[in-house]
mmCIF file of C-alpha atoms and ligand atoms in Angstrom:
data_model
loop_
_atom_site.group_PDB
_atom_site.id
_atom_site.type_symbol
_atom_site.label_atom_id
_atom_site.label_comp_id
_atom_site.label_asym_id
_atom_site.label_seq_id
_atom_site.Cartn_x
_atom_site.Cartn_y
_atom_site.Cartn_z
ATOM 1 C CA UNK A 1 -69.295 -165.924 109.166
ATOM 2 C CA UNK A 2 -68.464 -166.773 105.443
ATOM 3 C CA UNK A 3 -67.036 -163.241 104.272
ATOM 4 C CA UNK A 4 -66.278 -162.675 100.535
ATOM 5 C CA UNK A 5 -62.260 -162.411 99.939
ATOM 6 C CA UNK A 6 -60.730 -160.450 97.033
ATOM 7 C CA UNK A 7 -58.038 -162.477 94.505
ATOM 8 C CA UNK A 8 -56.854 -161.110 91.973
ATOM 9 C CA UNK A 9 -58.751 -163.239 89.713
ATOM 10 C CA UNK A 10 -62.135 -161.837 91.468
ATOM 11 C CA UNK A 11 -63.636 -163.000 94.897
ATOM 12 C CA UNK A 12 -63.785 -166.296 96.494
ATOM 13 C CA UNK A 13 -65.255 -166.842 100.281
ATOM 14 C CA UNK A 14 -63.079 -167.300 103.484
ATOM 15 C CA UNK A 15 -64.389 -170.969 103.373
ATOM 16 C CA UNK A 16 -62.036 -171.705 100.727
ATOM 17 C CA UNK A 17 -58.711 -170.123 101.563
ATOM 18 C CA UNK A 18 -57.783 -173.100 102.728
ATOM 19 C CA UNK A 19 -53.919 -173.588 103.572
ATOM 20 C CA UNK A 20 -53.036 -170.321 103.995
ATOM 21 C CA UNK A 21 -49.513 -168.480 103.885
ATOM 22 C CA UNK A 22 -50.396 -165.175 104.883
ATOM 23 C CA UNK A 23 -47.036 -162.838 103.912
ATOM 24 C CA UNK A 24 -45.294 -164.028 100.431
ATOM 25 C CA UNK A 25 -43.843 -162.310 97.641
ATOM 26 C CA UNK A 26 -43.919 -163.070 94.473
ATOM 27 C CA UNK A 27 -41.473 -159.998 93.742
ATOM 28 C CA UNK A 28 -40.062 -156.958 95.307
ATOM 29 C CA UNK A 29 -38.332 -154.092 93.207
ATOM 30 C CA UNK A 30 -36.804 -151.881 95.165
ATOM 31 C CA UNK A 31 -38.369 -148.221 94.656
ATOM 32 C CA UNK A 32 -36.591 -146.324 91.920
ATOM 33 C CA UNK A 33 -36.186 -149.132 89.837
ATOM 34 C CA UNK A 34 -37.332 -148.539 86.885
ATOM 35 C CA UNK A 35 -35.274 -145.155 86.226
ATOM 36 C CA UNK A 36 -32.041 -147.187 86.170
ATOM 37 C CA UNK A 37 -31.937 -147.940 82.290
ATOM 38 C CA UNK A 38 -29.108 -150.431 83.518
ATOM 39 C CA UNK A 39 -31.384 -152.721 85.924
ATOM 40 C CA UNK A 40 -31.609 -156.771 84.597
ATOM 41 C CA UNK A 41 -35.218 -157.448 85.141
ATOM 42 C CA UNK A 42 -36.529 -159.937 83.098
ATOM 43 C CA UNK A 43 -39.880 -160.083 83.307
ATOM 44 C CA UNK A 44 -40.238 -163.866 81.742
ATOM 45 C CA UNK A 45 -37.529 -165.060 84.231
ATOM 46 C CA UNK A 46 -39.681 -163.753 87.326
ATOM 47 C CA UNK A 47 -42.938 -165.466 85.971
ATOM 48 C CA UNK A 48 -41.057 -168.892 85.755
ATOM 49 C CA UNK A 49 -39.688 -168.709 89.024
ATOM 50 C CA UNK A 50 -42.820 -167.298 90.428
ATOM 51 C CA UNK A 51 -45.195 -170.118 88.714
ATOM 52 C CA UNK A 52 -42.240 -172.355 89.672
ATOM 53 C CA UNK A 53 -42.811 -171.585 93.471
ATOM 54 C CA UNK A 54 -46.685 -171.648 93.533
ATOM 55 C CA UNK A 55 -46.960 -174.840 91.738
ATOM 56 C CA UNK A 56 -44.549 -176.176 94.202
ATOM 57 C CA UNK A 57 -46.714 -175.284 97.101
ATOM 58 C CA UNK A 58 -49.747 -175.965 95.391
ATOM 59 C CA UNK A 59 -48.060 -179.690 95.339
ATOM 60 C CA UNK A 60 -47.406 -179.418 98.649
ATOM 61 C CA UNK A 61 -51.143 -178.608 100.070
ATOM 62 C CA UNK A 62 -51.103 -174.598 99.901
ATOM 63 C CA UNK A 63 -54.859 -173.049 98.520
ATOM 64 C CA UNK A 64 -54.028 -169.280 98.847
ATOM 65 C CA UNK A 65 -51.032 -167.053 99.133
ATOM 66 C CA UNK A 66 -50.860 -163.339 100.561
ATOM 67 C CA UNK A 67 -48.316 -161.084 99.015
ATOM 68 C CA UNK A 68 -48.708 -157.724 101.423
ATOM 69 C CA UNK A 69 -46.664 -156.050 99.400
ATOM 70 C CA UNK A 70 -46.704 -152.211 100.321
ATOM 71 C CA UNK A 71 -47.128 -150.268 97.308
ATOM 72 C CA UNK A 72 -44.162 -148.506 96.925
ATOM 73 C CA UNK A 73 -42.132 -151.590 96.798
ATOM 74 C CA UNK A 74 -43.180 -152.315 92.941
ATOM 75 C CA UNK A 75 -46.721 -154.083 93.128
ATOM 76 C CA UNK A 76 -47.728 -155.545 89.957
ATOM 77 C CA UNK A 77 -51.500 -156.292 89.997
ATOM 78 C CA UNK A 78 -50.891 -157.997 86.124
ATOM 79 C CA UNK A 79 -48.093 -160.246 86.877
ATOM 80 C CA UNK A 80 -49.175 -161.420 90.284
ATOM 81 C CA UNK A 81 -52.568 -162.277 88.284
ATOM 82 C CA UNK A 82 -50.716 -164.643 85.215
ATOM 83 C CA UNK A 83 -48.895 -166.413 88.154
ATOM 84 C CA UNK A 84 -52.411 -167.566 89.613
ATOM 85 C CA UNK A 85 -54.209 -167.993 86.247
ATOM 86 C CA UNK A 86 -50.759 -170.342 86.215
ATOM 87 C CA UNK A 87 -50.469 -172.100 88.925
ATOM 88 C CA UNK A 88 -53.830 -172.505 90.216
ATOM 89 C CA UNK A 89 -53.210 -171.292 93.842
ATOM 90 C CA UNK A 90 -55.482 -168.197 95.132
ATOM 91 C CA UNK A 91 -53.164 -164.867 95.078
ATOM 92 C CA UNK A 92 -54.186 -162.266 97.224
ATOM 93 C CA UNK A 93 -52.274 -158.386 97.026
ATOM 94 C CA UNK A 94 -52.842 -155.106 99.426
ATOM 95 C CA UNK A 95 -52.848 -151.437 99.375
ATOM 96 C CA UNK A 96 -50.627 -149.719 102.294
ATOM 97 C CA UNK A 97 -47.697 -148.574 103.035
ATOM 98 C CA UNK A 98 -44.456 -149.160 103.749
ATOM 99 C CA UNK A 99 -42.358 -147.561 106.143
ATOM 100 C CA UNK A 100 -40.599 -144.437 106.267
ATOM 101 C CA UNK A 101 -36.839 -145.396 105.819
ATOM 102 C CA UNK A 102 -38.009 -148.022 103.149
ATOM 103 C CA UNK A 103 -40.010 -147.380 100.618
ATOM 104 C CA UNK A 104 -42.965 -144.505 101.588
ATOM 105 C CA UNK A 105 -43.645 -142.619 98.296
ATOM 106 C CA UNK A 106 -43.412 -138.659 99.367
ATOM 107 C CA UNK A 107 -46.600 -138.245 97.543
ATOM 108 C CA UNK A 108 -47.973 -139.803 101.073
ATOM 109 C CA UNK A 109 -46.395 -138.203 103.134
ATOM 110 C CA UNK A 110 -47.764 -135.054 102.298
ATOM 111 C CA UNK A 111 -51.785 -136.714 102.232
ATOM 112 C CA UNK A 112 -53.980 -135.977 105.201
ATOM 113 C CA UNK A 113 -55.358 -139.500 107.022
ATOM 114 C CA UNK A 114 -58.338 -139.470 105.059
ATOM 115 C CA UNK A 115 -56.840 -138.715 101.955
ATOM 116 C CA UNK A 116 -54.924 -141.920 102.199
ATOM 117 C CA UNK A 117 -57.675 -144.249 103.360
ATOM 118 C CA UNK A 118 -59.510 -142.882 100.296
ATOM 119 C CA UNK A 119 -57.031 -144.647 98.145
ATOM 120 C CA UNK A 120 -56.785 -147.716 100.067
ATOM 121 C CA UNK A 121 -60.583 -148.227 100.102
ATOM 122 C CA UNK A 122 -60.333 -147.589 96.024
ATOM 123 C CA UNK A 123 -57.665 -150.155 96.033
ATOM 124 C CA UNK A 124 -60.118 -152.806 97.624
ATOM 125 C CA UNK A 125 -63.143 -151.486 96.428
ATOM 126 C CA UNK A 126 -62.373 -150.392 92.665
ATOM 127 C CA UNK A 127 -59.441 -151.735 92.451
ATOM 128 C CA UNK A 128 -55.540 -151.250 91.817
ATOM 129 C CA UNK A 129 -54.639 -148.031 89.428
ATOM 130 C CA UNK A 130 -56.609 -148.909 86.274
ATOM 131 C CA UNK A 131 -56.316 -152.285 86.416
ATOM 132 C CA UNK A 132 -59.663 -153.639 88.172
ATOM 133 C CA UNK A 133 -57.563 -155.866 90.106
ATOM 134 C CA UNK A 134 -58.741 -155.350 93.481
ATOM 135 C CA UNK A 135 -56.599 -155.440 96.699
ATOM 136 C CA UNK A 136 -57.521 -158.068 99.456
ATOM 137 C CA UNK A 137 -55.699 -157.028 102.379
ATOM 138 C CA UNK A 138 -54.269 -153.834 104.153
ATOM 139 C CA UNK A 139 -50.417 -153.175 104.656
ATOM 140 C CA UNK A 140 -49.246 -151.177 107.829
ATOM 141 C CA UNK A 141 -45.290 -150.996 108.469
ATOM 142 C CA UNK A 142 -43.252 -148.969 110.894
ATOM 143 C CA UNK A 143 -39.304 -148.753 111.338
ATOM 144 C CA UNK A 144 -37.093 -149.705 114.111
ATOM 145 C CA UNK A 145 -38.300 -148.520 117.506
ATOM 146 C CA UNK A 146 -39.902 -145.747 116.877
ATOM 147 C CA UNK A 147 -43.263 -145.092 114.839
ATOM 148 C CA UNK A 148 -42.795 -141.520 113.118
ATOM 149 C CA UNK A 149 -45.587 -139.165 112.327
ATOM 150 C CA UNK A 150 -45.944 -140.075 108.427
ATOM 151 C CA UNK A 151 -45.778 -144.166 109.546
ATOM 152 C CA UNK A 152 -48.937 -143.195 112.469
ATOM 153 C CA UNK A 153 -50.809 -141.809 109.846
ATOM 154 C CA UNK A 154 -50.444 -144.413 107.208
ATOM 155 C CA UNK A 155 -51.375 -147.197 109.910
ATOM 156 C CA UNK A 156 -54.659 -144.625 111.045
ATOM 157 C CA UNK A 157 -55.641 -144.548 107.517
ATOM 158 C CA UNK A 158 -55.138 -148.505 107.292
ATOM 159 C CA UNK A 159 -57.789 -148.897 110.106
ATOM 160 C CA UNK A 160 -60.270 -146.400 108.759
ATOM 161 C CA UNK A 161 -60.170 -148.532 105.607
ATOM 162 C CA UNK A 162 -60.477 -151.645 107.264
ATOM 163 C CA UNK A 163 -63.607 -150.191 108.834
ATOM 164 C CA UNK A 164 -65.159 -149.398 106.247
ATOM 165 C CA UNK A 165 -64.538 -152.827 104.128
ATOM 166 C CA UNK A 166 -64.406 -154.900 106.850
ATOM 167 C CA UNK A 167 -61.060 -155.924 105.264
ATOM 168 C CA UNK A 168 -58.225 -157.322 107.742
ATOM 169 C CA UNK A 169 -54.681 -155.675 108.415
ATOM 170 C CA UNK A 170 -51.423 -157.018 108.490
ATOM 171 C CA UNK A 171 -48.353 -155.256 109.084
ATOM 172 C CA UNK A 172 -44.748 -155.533 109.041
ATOM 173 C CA UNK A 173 -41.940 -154.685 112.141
ATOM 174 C CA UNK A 174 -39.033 -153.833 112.232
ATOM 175 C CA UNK A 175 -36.739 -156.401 114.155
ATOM 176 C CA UNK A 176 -40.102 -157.210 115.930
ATOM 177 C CA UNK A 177 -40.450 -153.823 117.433
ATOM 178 C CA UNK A 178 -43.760 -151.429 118.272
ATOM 179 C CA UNK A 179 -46.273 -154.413 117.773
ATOM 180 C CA UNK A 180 -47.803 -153.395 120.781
ATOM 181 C CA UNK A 181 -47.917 -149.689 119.786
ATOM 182 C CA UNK A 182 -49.159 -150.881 116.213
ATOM 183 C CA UNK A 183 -52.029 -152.447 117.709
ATOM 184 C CA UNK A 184 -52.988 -149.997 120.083
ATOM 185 C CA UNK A 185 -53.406 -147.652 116.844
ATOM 186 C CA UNK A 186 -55.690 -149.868 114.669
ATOM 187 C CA UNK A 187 -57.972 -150.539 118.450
ATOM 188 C CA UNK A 188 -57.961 -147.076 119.036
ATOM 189 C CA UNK A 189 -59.587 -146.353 115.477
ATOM 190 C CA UNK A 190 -62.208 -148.830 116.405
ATOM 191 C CA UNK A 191 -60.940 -151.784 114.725
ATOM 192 C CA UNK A 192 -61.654 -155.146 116.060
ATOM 193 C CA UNK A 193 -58.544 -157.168 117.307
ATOM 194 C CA UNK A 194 -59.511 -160.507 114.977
ATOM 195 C CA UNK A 195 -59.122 -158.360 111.735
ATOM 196 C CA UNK A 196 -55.316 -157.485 113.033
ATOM 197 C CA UNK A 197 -51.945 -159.627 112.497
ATOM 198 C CA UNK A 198 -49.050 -157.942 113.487
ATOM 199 C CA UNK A 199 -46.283 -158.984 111.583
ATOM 200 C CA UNK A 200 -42.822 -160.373 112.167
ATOM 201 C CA UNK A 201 -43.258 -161.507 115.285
ATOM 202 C CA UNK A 202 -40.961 -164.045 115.286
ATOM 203 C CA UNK A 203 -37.924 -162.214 115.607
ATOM 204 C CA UNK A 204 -38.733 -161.875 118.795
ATOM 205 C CA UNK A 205 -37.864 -164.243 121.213
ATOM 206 C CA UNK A 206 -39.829 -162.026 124.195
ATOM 207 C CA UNK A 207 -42.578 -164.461 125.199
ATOM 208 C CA UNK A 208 -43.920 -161.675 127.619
ATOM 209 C CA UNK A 209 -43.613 -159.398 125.058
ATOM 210 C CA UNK A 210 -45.526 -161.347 122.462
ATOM 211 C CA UNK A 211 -48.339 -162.785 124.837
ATOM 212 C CA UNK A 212 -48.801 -158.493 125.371
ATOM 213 C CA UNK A 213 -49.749 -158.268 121.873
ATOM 214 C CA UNK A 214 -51.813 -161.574 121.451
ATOM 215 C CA UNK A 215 -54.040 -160.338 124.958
ATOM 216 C CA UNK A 216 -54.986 -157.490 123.347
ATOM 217 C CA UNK A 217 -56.714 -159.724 121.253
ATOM 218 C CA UNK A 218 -54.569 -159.688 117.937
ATOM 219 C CA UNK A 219 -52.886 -162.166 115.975
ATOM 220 C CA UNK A 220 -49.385 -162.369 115.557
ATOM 221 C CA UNK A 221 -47.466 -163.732 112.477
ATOM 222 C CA UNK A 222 -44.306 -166.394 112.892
ATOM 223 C CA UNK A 223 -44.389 -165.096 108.834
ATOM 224 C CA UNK A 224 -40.280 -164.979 108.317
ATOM 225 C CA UNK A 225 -39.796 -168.638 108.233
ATOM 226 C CA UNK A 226 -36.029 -170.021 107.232
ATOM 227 C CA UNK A 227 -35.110 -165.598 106.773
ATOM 228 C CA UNK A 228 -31.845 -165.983 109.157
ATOM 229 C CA UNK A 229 -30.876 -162.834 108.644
ATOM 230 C CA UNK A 230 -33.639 -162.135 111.221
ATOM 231 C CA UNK A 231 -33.778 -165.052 113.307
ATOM 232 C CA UNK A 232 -32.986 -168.460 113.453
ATOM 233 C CA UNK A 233 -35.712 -171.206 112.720
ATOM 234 C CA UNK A 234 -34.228 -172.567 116.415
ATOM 235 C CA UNK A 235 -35.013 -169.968 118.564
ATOM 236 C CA UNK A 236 -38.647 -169.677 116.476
ATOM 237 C CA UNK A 237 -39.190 -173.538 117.286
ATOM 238 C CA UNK A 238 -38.454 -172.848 120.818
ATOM 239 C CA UNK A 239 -40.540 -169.214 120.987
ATOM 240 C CA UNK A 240 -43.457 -170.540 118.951
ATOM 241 C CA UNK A 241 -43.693 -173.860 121.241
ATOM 242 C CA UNK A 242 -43.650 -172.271 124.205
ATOM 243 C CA UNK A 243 -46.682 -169.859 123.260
ATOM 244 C CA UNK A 244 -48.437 -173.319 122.374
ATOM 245 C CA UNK A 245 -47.611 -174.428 125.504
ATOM 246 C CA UNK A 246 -49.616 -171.404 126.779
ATOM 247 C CA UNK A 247 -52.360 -171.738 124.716
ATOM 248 C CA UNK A 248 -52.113 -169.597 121.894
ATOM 249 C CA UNK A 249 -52.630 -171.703 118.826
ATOM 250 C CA UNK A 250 -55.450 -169.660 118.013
ATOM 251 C CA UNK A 251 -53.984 -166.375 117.422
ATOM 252 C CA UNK A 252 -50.738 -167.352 116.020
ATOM 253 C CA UNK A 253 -50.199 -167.550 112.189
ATOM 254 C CA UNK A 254 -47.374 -168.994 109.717
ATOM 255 C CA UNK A 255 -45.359 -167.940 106.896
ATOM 256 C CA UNK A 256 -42.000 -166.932 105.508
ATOM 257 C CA UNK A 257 -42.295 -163.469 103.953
ATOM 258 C CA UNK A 258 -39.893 -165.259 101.015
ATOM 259 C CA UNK A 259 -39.685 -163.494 98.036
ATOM 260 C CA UNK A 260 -38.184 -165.039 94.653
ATOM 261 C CA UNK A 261 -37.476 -162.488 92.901
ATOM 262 C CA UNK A 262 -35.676 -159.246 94.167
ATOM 263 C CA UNK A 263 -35.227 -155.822 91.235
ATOM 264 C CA UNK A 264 -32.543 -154.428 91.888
ATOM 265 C CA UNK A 265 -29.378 -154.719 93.950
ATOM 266 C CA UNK A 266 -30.295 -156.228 97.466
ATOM 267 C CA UNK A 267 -30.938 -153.819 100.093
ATOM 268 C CA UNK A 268 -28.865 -153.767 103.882
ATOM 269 C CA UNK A 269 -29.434 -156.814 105.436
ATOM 270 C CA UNK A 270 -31.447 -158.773 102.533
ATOM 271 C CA UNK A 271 -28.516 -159.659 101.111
ATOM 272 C CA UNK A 272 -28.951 -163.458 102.313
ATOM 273 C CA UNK A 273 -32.390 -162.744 101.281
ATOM 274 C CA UNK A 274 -31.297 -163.310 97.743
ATOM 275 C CA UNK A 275 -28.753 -165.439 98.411
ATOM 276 C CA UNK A 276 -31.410 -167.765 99.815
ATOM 277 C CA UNK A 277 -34.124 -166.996 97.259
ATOM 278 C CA UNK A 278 -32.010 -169.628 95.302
ATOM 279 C CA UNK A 279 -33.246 -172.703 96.749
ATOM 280 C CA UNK A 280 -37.000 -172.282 95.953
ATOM 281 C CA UNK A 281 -37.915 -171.626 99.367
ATOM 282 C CA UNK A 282 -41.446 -171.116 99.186
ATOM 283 C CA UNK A 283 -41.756 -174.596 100.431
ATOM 284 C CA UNK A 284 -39.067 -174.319 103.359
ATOM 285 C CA UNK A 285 -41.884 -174.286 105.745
ATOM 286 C CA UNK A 286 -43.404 -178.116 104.476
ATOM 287 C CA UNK A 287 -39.727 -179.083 104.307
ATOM 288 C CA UNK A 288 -37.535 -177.946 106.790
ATOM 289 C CA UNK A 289 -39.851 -176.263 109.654
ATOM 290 C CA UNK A 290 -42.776 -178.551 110.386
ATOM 291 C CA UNK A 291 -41.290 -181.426 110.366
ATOM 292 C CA UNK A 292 -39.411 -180.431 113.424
ATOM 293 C CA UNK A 293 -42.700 -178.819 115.294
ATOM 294 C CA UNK A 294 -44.226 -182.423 114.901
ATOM 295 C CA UNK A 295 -40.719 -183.698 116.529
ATOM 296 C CA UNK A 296 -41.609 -181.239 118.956
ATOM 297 C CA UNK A 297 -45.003 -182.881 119.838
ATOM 298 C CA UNK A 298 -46.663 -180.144 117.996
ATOM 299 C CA UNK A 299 -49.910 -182.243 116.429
ATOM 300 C CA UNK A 300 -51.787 -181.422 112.938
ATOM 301 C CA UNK A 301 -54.676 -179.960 114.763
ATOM 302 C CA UNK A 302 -52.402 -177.172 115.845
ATOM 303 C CA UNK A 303 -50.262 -177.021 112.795
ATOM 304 C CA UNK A 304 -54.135 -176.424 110.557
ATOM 305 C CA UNK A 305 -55.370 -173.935 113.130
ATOM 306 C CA UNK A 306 -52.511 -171.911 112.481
ATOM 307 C CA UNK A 307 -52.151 -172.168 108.592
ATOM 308 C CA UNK A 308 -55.973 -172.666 107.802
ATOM 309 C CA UNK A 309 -58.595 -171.941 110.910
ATOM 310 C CA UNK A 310 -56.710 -168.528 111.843
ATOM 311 C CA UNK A 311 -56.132 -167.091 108.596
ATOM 312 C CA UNK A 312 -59.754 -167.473 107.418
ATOM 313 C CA UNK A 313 -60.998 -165.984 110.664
ATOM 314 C CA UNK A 314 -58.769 -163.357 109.977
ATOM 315 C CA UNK A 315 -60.432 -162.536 106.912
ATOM 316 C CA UNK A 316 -64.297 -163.157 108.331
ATOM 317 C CA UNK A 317 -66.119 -160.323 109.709
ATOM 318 C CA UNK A 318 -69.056 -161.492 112.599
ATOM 319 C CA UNK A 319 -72.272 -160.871 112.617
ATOM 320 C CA UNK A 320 -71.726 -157.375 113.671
ATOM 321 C CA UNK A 321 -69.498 -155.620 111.450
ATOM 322 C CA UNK A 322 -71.542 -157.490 108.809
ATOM 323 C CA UNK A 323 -75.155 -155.425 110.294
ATOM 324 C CA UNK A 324 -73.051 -152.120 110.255
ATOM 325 C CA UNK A 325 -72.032 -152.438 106.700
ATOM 326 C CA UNK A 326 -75.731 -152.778 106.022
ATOM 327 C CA UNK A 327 -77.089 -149.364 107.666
HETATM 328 ZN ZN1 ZN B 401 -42.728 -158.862 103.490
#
């Protein structure tokens, strides 16, 4: 059913999300930032090249565009508002964490479960800091392989918060690893598989693997588009058709998890992250990926299930989380 969604310009309903790329960034800045007197951040620059992008898309068909930024990684409720005052396109922002190796604040480490969730649910409810802006999504992450103690309790606090908003997760992998695991944890706290994507799927090419995570009901993203530093936008095409093939346009969801502007130097592997952040690549997906999934005999009723149909489902609650929130 039609749920309310949080912007950051103030709530629309799912019903007009529209296209929808569901992990964006408008900016990252690596955490410690800010105590380097010598770092070249130009605020003005960012804007432009973050109105730059949106407009672009905008152009290009794109409603709405999720930044899951975890917050440690320099979330900016302000600016990511001016670029959607700017460019007209819905911006949506999250509360959660990243993950431990990255960029988990200590400060959270040390918080009990509920102590975190209390914060997210603030975030989403109240909204970010002292802002008002409100978050419209929740951020889980976990490293490499493994999910470690602090990382389980971030992604338990994620799901209590989802419960009680009703607001989807999202979460980020490492090299495609623990989806299953990650899932297991949100279903175990009671959430519903429709309000979960696991993230960075697509750097997997495990079609067993995948199908594991998609049968226990959740979504998964194909959200790092044109990054080959992960994978290459081959071996998606060929992963991504086959789980058509199977069926599973309806829990599979698209984006590029681009960001265009980086703080600070780039960080281990994201070095061709920058390098590519140079050709505007917000709209690699329109120009360079589905062109070839058509070629593919991939037809627009598939391509707008997975950019439009399963992100707005994602965000809908049915009838029955609805009720509960009533009681
Ligand atoms: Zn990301």
């Amino acid at each position: 059913m039609e749920t309310a969604v949080n912007t950051v310009l103030g709530p629309i309903s799912s019903g007009e999300l529209g296209v929808t790329l569901i992990h964006e960034h408008l900016k990252v800045a690596w955490l410690g930032w800010a105590m380097d007197p010598f770092n070249t951040y130009d605020v003005k620059s960012a804007l432009k090249s973050a109105i730059d992008n949106m407009k672009e898309v905008k152009a290009l068909g794109v409603s709405t565009v999720v930044d899951p930024l975890p917050m440690g990684l320099g979330r900016d409720p302000d600016f990511h508002a001016e670029v959607a005052q700017a460019s007209g396109v819905n911006i949506i922002i999250s509360t959660g964490l990243d993950h431990e190796a990255r960029a988990m604040p200590p400060y959270f480490r040390v918080r009990t479960t509920d102590e975190i969730a209390k914060v997210f649910i603030h975030d989403l409810q109240e909204g970010i800091g002292h802002t008002g802006i409100k978050a419209g999504i929740i951020k889980g992450a976990t490293g490499e392989g493994l999910i470690t103690k602090n990382e389980g309790r971030a992604l338990r606090a994620a799901a209590r918060a989802s419960l009680a908003t009703g607001v989807p997760i999202v979460t980020h992998t490492t090299r495609g690893t623990m989806g299953v695991e990650q899932a297991q944890i949100f279903l175990n706290e009671g959430v519903a598989p429709r309000k979960v994507m696991i993230g960075h799927c697509c750097f997997s090419t495990d079609t067993p693997y995948l199908v594991s995570i998609m049968d226990l009901g959740c979504s998964i993203g194909f959200d790092q588009i044109g990054l080959r530093h992960a994978q290459s936008d081959e071996f998606r095409l060929a992963t991504l058709t086959g789980l058509l093939a199977l069926g599973y346009a309806d829990r599979i969801l698209l984006s590029q998890d681009h960001t265009c502007c980086i703080v600070g130097a780039a960080y281990d592997r994201l070095t061709e992250q920058v390098e590519l952040m140079k050709e505007n690549r917000h709209s690699h997906i329109f120009r360079k990926f589905l062109p070839r999934l058509s070629q593919a005999g991939v037809d627009d009723v598939t391509i707008q299930t997975m950019m439009v149909d399963n992100p707005r489902r994602l965000f809908e609650n049915s009838e029955k989380v609805e009720g509960r929130s009533h009681e």
